[in-house]
CSV table of C-alpha atoms and ligand atoms in Angstrom, one decimal:
chain,number,residue,atom,x,y,z
A,1,MET,CA,-12.3,-0.5,18.8
A,2,PHE,CA,-10.7,1.0,15.6
A,3,THR,CA,-8.7,3.7,16.8
A,4,SER,CA,-6.7,2.5,19.9
A,5,TRP,CA,-3.4,1.0,19.3
A,6,PRO,CA,-2.0,-1.8,21.5
A,7,THR,CA,1.3,-1.4,23.2
A,8,ALA,CA,4.3,-3.0,21.3
A,9,ILE,CA,5.8,-6.0,22.7
A,10,THR,CA,9.6,-6.7,22.0
A,11,GLN,CA,11.5,-9.5,22.9
A,12,GLU,CA,15.4,-9.7,22.7
A,13,ILE,CA,16.8,-12.8,20.8
A,14,ARG,CA,20.3,-14.2,19.9
A,15,PHE,CA,21.3,-16.3,17.3
A,16,SER,CA,23.3,-18.9,19.2
A,17,SER,CA,25.6,-20.1,16.4
A,18,LEU,CA,27.1,-16.5,15.7
A,19,THR,CA,30.0,-16.0,17.8
A,20,SER,CA,31.5,-12.6,16.4
A,21,PRO,CA,29.9,-9.6,17.9
A,22,VAL,CA,26.5,-8.7,16.2
A,23,PRO,CA,23.7,-6.1,16.8
A,24,ARG,CA,21.1,-6.5,19.5
A,25,LEU,CA,18.2,-8.1,17.9
A,26,LEU,CA,14.6,-7.2,19.3
A,27,VAL,CA,11.4,-9.1,17.9
A,28,LEU,CA,8.4,-6.9,17.4
A,29,ARG,CA,6.0,-9.4,18.2
A,30,GLU,CA,3.0,-8.1,16.2
A,31,ASP,CA,1.9,-11.7,15.7
A,32,LEU,CA,0.6,-11.5,19.4
A,33,LEU,CA,-1.8,-8.7,18.5
A,34,ASP,CA,-4.7,-10.8,17.9
A,35,PRO,CA,-4.9,-14.6,18.1
A,36,PHE,CA,-6.5,-14.9,14.5
A,37,VAL,CA,-5.4,-12.0,12.7
A,38,GLY,CA,-2.2,-10.8,14.3
A,39,GLY,CA,0.6,-9.0,12.4
A,40,ASN,CA,0.5,-6.5,9.5
A,41,LYS,CA,-2.8,-7.7,8.0
A,42,TRP,CA,-4.5,-6.5,11.4
A,43,ARG,CA,-2.6,-3.1,10.9
A,44,LYS,CA,-3.8,-2.7,7.2
A,45,LEU,CA,-7.4,-3.5,8.1
A,46,GLN,CA,-7.9,-1.0,11.0
A,47,LEU,CA,-8.6,2.1,9.0
A,48,ASN,CA,-10.2,0.3,6.1
A,49,LEU,CA,-12.7,-0.8,8.8
A,50,ALA,CA,-13.0,2.8,9.8
A,51,ALA,CA,-13.5,4.0,6.4
A,52,PHE,CA,-16.1,1.5,5.6
A,53,ALA,CA,-18.0,2.8,8.5
A,54,ASP,CA,-17.5,6.4,7.7
A,55,GLN,CA,-18.6,5.9,4.1
A,56,HIS,CA,-21.8,3.9,5.1
A,57,LYS,CA,-20.7,0.9,3.0
A,58,LYS,CA,-22.6,-2.4,3.5
A,59,VAL,CA,-20.3,-5.0,2.3
A,60,MET,CA,-16.6,-5.6,2.3
A,61,LEU,CA,-15.2,-7.2,-0.8
A,62,SER,CA,-11.5,-8.1,-1.4
A,63,PHE,CA,-9.0,-10.4,-3.1
A,64,GLY,CA,-6.7,-13.2,-2.7
A,65,GLY,CA,-5.3,-16.6,-3.2
A,66,ALA,CA,-7.0,-19.7,-1.3
A,67,TRP,CA,-4.3,-19.4,1.5
A,68,SER,CA,-4.4,-15.4,1.7
A,69,ASN,CA,-3.6,-14.3,5.1
A,70,HIS,CA,-5.4,-11.1,4.2
A,71,LEU,CA,-8.5,-13.0,3.4
A,72,THR,CA,-8.3,-14.9,6.6
A,73,ALA,CA,-7.8,-11.8,8.6
A,74,LEU,CA,-10.5,-10.0,6.8
A,75,ALA,CA,-13.1,-13.0,7.7
A,76,ALA,CA,-12.1,-12.9,11.3
A,77,VAL,CA,-12.4,-9.2,11.9
A,78,CYS,CA,-15.7,-8.9,9.7
A,79,LYS,CA,-17.2,-11.8,11.6
A,80,ARG,CA,-16.5,-9.9,14.9
A,81,ALA,CA,-17.6,-6.7,13.5
A,82,GLY,CA,-20.8,-8.1,12.0
A,83,ILE,CA,-20.0,-6.9,8.4
A,84,PRO,CA,-21.1,-9.0,5.4
A,85,ALA,CA,-17.9,-9.6,3.5
A,86,VAL,CA,-16.9,-11.3,0.1
A,87,GLY,CA,-13.8,-12.9,-0.8
A,88,VAL,CA,-13.0,-13.2,-4.6
A,89,ILE,CA,-10.3,-16.1,-5.0
A,90,ARG,CA,-8.3,-16.9,-7.8
A,91,GLY,CA,-8.4,-20.2,-9.5
A,92,ASP,CA,-11.3,-22.3,-11.1
A,93,GLU,CA,-9.9,-25.7,-9.8
A,94,GLU,CA,-11.6,-27.3,-6.8
A,95,LEU,CA,-10.3,-25.6,-3.8
A,96,ASN,CA,-10.2,-26.9,-0.2
A,97,ASN,CA,-7.6,-26.2,2.5
A,98,PRO,CA,-7.8,-25.1,6.3
A,99,SER,CA,-7.5,-21.4,5.6
A,100,LEU,CA,-10.5,-21.5,3.2
A,101,SER,CA,-12.6,-23.6,5.5
A,102,PHE,CA,-11.7,-21.0,8.4
A,103,MET,CA,-12.8,-18.0,6.0
A,104,LYS,CA,-16.1,-19.9,5.0
A,105,ARG,CA,-16.7,-20.7,8.8
A,106,SER,CA,-16.5,-17.3,9.6
A,107,GLY,CA,-19.0,-16.2,7.1
A,108,LEU,CA,-16.9,-15.0,4.3
A,109,LYS,CA,-18.8,-15.4,1.0
A,110,ILE,CA,-16.4,-17.0,-1.5
A,111,LEU,CA,-16.7,-16.1,-5.4
A,112,GLN,CA,-13.9,-18.1,-7.3
A,113,VAL,CA,-12.8,-16.5,-10.7
A,114,SER,CA,-10.5,-17.9,-13.3
A,115,ARG,CA,-6.6,-16.9,-13.0
A,116,SER,CA,-7.3,-14.7,-16.3
A,117,ASP,CA,-10.4,-13.0,-14.8
A,118,TYR,CA,-8.3,-12.3,-11.5
A,119,ARG,CA,-5.8,-10.3,-13.6
A,120,LEU,CA,-8.6,-7.7,-14.4
A,121,ARG,CA,-9.4,-7.4,-10.7
A,122,SER,CA,-8.8,-3.4,-10.8
A,123,GLU,CA,-10.6,-2.9,-13.9
A,124,PRO,CA,-13.9,-1.0,-13.2
A,125,ASP,CA,-15.9,-3.3,-15.8
A,126,PHE,CA,-14.5,-6.3,-13.8
A,127,LEU,CA,-15.4,-4.8,-10.4
A,128,ALA,CA,-19.1,-4.0,-11.7
A,129,MET,CA,-19.5,-7.4,-12.6
A,130,ILE,CA,-18.1,-8.9,-9.6
A,131,THR,CA,-20.2,-6.8,-7.1
A,132,ARG,CA,-23.2,-7.6,-9.1
A,133,ARG,CA,-22.6,-11.2,-9.1
A,134,ALA,CA,-21.7,-11.0,-5.3
A,135,ALA,CA,-24.9,-8.9,-4.7
A,136,GLU,CA,-27.2,-11.6,-6.9
A,137,GLU,CA,-25.6,-14.8,-5.3
A,138,PHE,CA,-25.3,-13.6,-1.5
A,139,PHE,CA,-27.3,-10.3,-0.6
A,140,ASP,CA,-30.4,-8.5,-1.3
A,141,PRO,CA,-30.9,-7.5,-4.9
A,142,SER,CA,-31.1,-3.9,-3.5
A,143,ILE,CA,-27.3,-3.8,-2.9
A,144,THR,CA,-25.6,-2.0,-5.7
A,145,ALA,CA,-21.8,-1.6,-6.5
A,146,ALA,CA,-21.7,1.5,-4.5
A,147,ASP,CA,-22.5,-0.4,-1.3
A,148,PHE,CA,-19.3,-2.3,-1.3
A,149,TYR,CA,-16.0,-1.5,0.1
A,150,VAL,CA,-13.3,-2.9,-2.0
A,151,ILE,CA,-10.0,-3.5,-0.8
A,152,PRO,CA,-7.3,-4.6,-3.0
A,153,GLU,CA,-5.2,-7.9,-2.6
A,154,GLY,CA,-3.1,-8.0,0.5
A,155,GLY,CA,-5.2,-4.9,2.0
A,156,SER,CA,-2.5,-3.0,0.3
A,157,ASN,CA,-4.0,0.3,-0.2
A,158,GLU,CA,-3.5,4.1,1.4
A,159,ALA,CA,-5.6,3.1,4.5
A,160,GLY,CA,-3.6,-0.1,4.9
A,161,VAL,CA,-0.3,1.7,4.5
A,162,LYS,CA,-1.3,4.4,6.9
A,163,GLY,CA,-2.4,1.7,9.4
A,164,CYS,CA,1.3,0.4,9.1
A,165,GLU,CA,2.7,3.7,10.1
A,166,ALA,CA,1.9,2.9,13.8
A,167,ILE,CA,4.3,-0.1,13.5
A,168,SER,CA,7.3,2.2,13.8
A,169,THR,CA,5.6,4.6,16.4
A,170,ALA,CA,4.5,2.2,18.8
A,171,ILE,CA,8.1,0.7,19.5
A,172,GLY,CA,8.9,1.9,23.0
A,173,VAL,CA,12.5,1.2,22.8
A,174,ASP,CA,15.3,3.0,21.2
A,175,TYR,CA,16.5,1.2,17.7
A,176,ASP,CA,18.5,2.1,14.4
A,177,LEU,CA,16.8,-0.3,12.0
A,178,ILE,CA,13.5,-2.1,11.2
A,179,VAL,CA,13.7,-5.0,9.1
A,180,ALA,CA,10.4,-6.7,7.7
A,181,ALA,CA,9.4,-9.4,5.2
A,182,CYS,CA,8.0,-7.8,2.0
A,183,GLY,CA,5.4,-9.0,-0.4
A,184,THR,CA,3.6,-5.9,-2.1
A,185,GLY,CA,5.8,-3.6,0.2
A,186,ALA,CA,2.8,-1.9,1.5
A,187,THR,CA,4.0,-2.9,5.0
A,188,LEU,CA,7.5,-1.5,4.6
A,189,ALA,CA,5.9,1.7,3.0
A,190,GLY,CA,4.0,2.3,6.2
A,191,ILE,CA,7.1,1.6,8.4
A,192,ALA,CA,9.1,3.9,6.4
A,193,ARG,CA,6.6,6.6,6.5
A,194,GLY,CA,6.3,6.3,10.3
A,195,LEU,CA,10.0,6.3,11.2
A,196,PRO,CA,11.1,8.8,13.7
A,197,ALA,CA,14.0,10.8,12.7
A,198,GLY,CA,17.4,9.0,12.1
A,199,LYS,CA,16.0,5.4,11.7
A,200,LYS,CA,15.8,3.3,8.7
A,201,ALA,CA,13.5,0.4,7.3
A,202,VAL,CA,15.2,-2.8,5.5
A,203,GLY,CA,12.9,-5.0,3.5
A,204,ILE,CA,13.5,-8.5,2.7
A,205,PRO,CA,11.5,-9.4,-0.5
A,206,VAL,CA,10.0,-12.9,-0.4
A,207,LEU,CA,9.0,-12.8,-4.2
A,208,LYS,CA,11.4,-13.5,-6.8
A,209,GLY,CA,13.2,-10.8,-8.7
A,210,GLN,CA,10.7,-7.7,-7.9
A,211,GLY,CA,12.6,-5.0,-9.8
A,212,PHE,CA,9.6,-2.8,-9.2
A,213,LEU,CA,9.1,-3.2,-5.5
A,214,GLY,CA,11.2,-0.3,-4.6
A,215,GLU,CA,9.1,2.0,-6.8
A,216,ASN,CA,6.1,0.8,-5.6
A,217,ILE,CA,7.2,1.5,-2.0
A,218,GLU,CA,8.2,5.2,-3.2
A,219,ARG,CA,4.8,5.4,-4.8
A,220,TRP,CA,3.0,4.6,-1.5
A,221,GLY,CA,5.0,7.6,0.0
A,222,ALA,CA,8.1,6.0,1.6
A,223,PRO,CA,10.5,8.8,1.3
A,224,ALA,CA,13.5,8.0,-0.9
A,225,GLY,CA,16.4,7.2,1.4
A,226,SER,CA,14.2,6.1,4.4
A,227,PHE,CA,14.4,2.5,3.4
A,228,GLN,CA,16.4,-0.2,1.6
A,229,LEU,CA,15.7,-3.6,-0.1
A,230,ILE,CA,17.9,-6.5,0.3
A,231,HIS,CA,17.2,-9.2,-2.5
A,232,GLY,CA,18.6,-12.8,-2.4
A,233,TYR,CA,16.4,-14.4,0.3
A,234,ASP,CA,13.3,-15.5,-1.6
A,235,HIS,CA,14.4,-19.2,-1.7
A,236,GLY,CA,13.0,-19.5,-5.3
A,237,GLY,CA,9.9,-17.3,-5.2
A,238,TYR,CA,6.7,-16.7,-3.2
A,239,ALA,CA,5.5,-19.6,-1.1
A,240,LYS,CA,8.7,-21.6,-2.4
A,241,SER,CA,11.2,-22.8,0.1
A,242,SER,CA,14.4,-24.7,0.4
A,243,SER,CA,15.7,-27.3,3.0
A,244,ALA,CA,17.9,-25.1,4.5
A,245,LEU,CA,15.0,-22.6,5.1
A,246,LEU,CA,12.8,-25.4,6.5
A,247,GLU,CA,15.7,-26.7,8.5
A,248,PHE,CA,16.3,-23.0,9.8
A,249,CYS,CA,12.5,-22.5,10.8
A,250,SER,CA,12.3,-25.5,12.9
A,251,SER,CA,15.7,-24.9,14.8
A,252,PHE,CA,14.8,-21.0,15.2
A,253,GLN,CA,11.4,-22.1,16.8
A,254,ARG,CA,13.3,-24.5,19.1
A,255,GLU,CA,15.4,-21.9,20.3
A,256,SER,CA,13.4,-18.8,20.4
A,257,HIS,CA,10.1,-20.3,21.1
A,258,ILE,CA,9.0,-17.7,18.5
A,259,PRO,CA,6.7,-19.5,15.8
A,260,VAL,CA,7.6,-18.4,12.2
A,261,GLU,CA,6.2,-19.9,8.9
A,262,PRO,CA,8.3,-20.3,5.7
A,263,VAL,CA,6.6,-17.8,3.6
A,264,TYR,CA,7.4,-14.5,5.3
A,265,THR,CA,8.7,-14.5,8.6
A,266,GLY,CA,10.9,-17.7,8.2
A,267,LYS,CA,12.6,-16.0,5.3
A,268,LEU,CA,13.0,-12.7,7.4
A,269,PHE,CA,14.9,-14.6,10.3
A,270,PHE,CA,17.0,-16.5,7.8
A,271,ALA,CA,18.1,-13.5,5.9
A,272,LEU,CA,19.0,-11.7,9.2
A,273,ARG,CA,21.0,-14.5,10.5
A,274,ASP,CA,22.8,-14.5,7.3
A,275,LEU,CA,23.3,-10.7,7.3
A,276,PHE,CA,24.7,-10.7,10.9
A,277,SER,CA,27.0,-13.6,10.0
A,278,LYS,CA,28.3,-11.4,7.0
A,279,GLY,CA,28.8,-8.2,9.2
A,280,ALA,CA,26.2,-6.5,7.0
A,281,PHE,CA,24.8,-4.4,9.9
A,282,ASP,CA,27.0,-2.3,12.6
A,283,PRO,CA,27.4,-4.5,15.6
A,284,ALA,CA,26.8,-1.5,17.9
A,285,SER,CA,23.4,-0.9,16.4
A,286,THR,CA,19.8,-2.2,17.7
A,287,VAL,CA,17.8,-4.0,15.2
A,288,VAL,CA,14.1,-4.5,15.5
A,289,ALA,CA,12.9,-7.5,13.2
A,290,LEU,CA,9.1,-7.3,12.6
A,291,HIS,CA,7.2,-10.5,13.4
A,292,SER,CA,4.3,-9.7,10.9
A,293,GLY,CA,2.1,-12.7,11.8
A,294,GLY,CA,1.2,-15.3,9.3
A,295,ILE,CA,0.6,-17.8,12.0
A,296,PHE,CA,-3.1,-19.0,12.3
A,297,ASN,CA,-4.8,-21.5,14.5
A,298,TYR,CA,-7.5,-22.3,12.3
A,299,ASP,CA,-9.2,-24.9,14.7
A,300,LEU,CA,-10.0,-21.6,17.0
A,301,GLU,CA,-13.3,-19.7,16.2
A,302,ALA,CA,-13.0,-16.0,15.2
B,1,LIG,C1,1.2,-10.2,3.8
B,1,LIG,C2,2.4,-10.5,4.7
B,1,LIG,C3,3.5,-9.9,4.5
B,1,LIG,C4,3.8,-8.8,3.3
B,1,LIG,O1,3.3,-7.6,3.6
B,1,LIG,P1,3.3,-6.6,2.4
B,1,LIG,O2,2.5,-5.3,2.9
B,1,LIG,O3,2.4,-7.1,1.3
B,1,LIG,O4,4.8,-6.5,1.9
B,1,LIG,C5,4.5,-10.2,5.8
B,1,LIG,N1,4.4,-11.0,6.5
B,1,LIG,C6,3.2,-11.7,6.6
B,1,LIG,C7,3.0,-12.7,7.8
B,1,LIG,C8,2.3,-11.4,5.8
B,1,LIG,O5,1.1,-12.1,6.0
């Protein structure tokens, strides 16, 4: 279950409003990998699940916001694999949304912590406290801190990056560039590490002004020069949007029949259309756009 990689599906699309010569555009439909956890969060979890089993851990624990795609994916895969899992969610206000309801229905145990405590999430003392609290509230008192497999926010650890290397190697067609939306940049780092010779990765940051993003991506082992970040398409910051972006998302979906959301993939395709119109890429090249998922049907059961 954790070792086989699915075959890549690419779909060629065209931005109808562009008339001058533009690159060939193939969409890598990783959103179709799985009906619940499709996309990069699925890639990031595969090797973490394998490590969980190898290390004989008993409980998965990870972090995120109340809308976290990562925690949604974690809840779904842990339910299917029969793994007890805890989501540590930031914010002490009353939280209720379809994503959180899905997580709870899938059996994810939720621990809410204040935003100030959440900032301590990688400190050993905080981890000791939060695992003790989880063990007491949800599990057998014999469960100790050592029984927890802890995944950082967004699934962005070495196993997560490694899982994303398969994105570049799975593509069965020839291409020049892979372009992807970037949050933490772990996905782009994996893509850059997995690139066949002569190809490049391009990231579109969805957060505002992340000067450190390129350094993080290099720290995750992306060779310098293997990737490039193109800023200016965050539309005001993470989960912020603009009317131009929302309009783009609905017309893009109408024309391509590919679902997108405004947090990640909407910003990616918006950026591509704009970059194509400005002639930013060689029109003779083939560009692969990663559809990294983020579309959930919360009414279904994992
Ligand atoms: C999390 C996420 C990303 C960003 O991934 P990073 O590895 O954090 O850069 C992109 N697209 C979607 C749909 C996501 O859920």
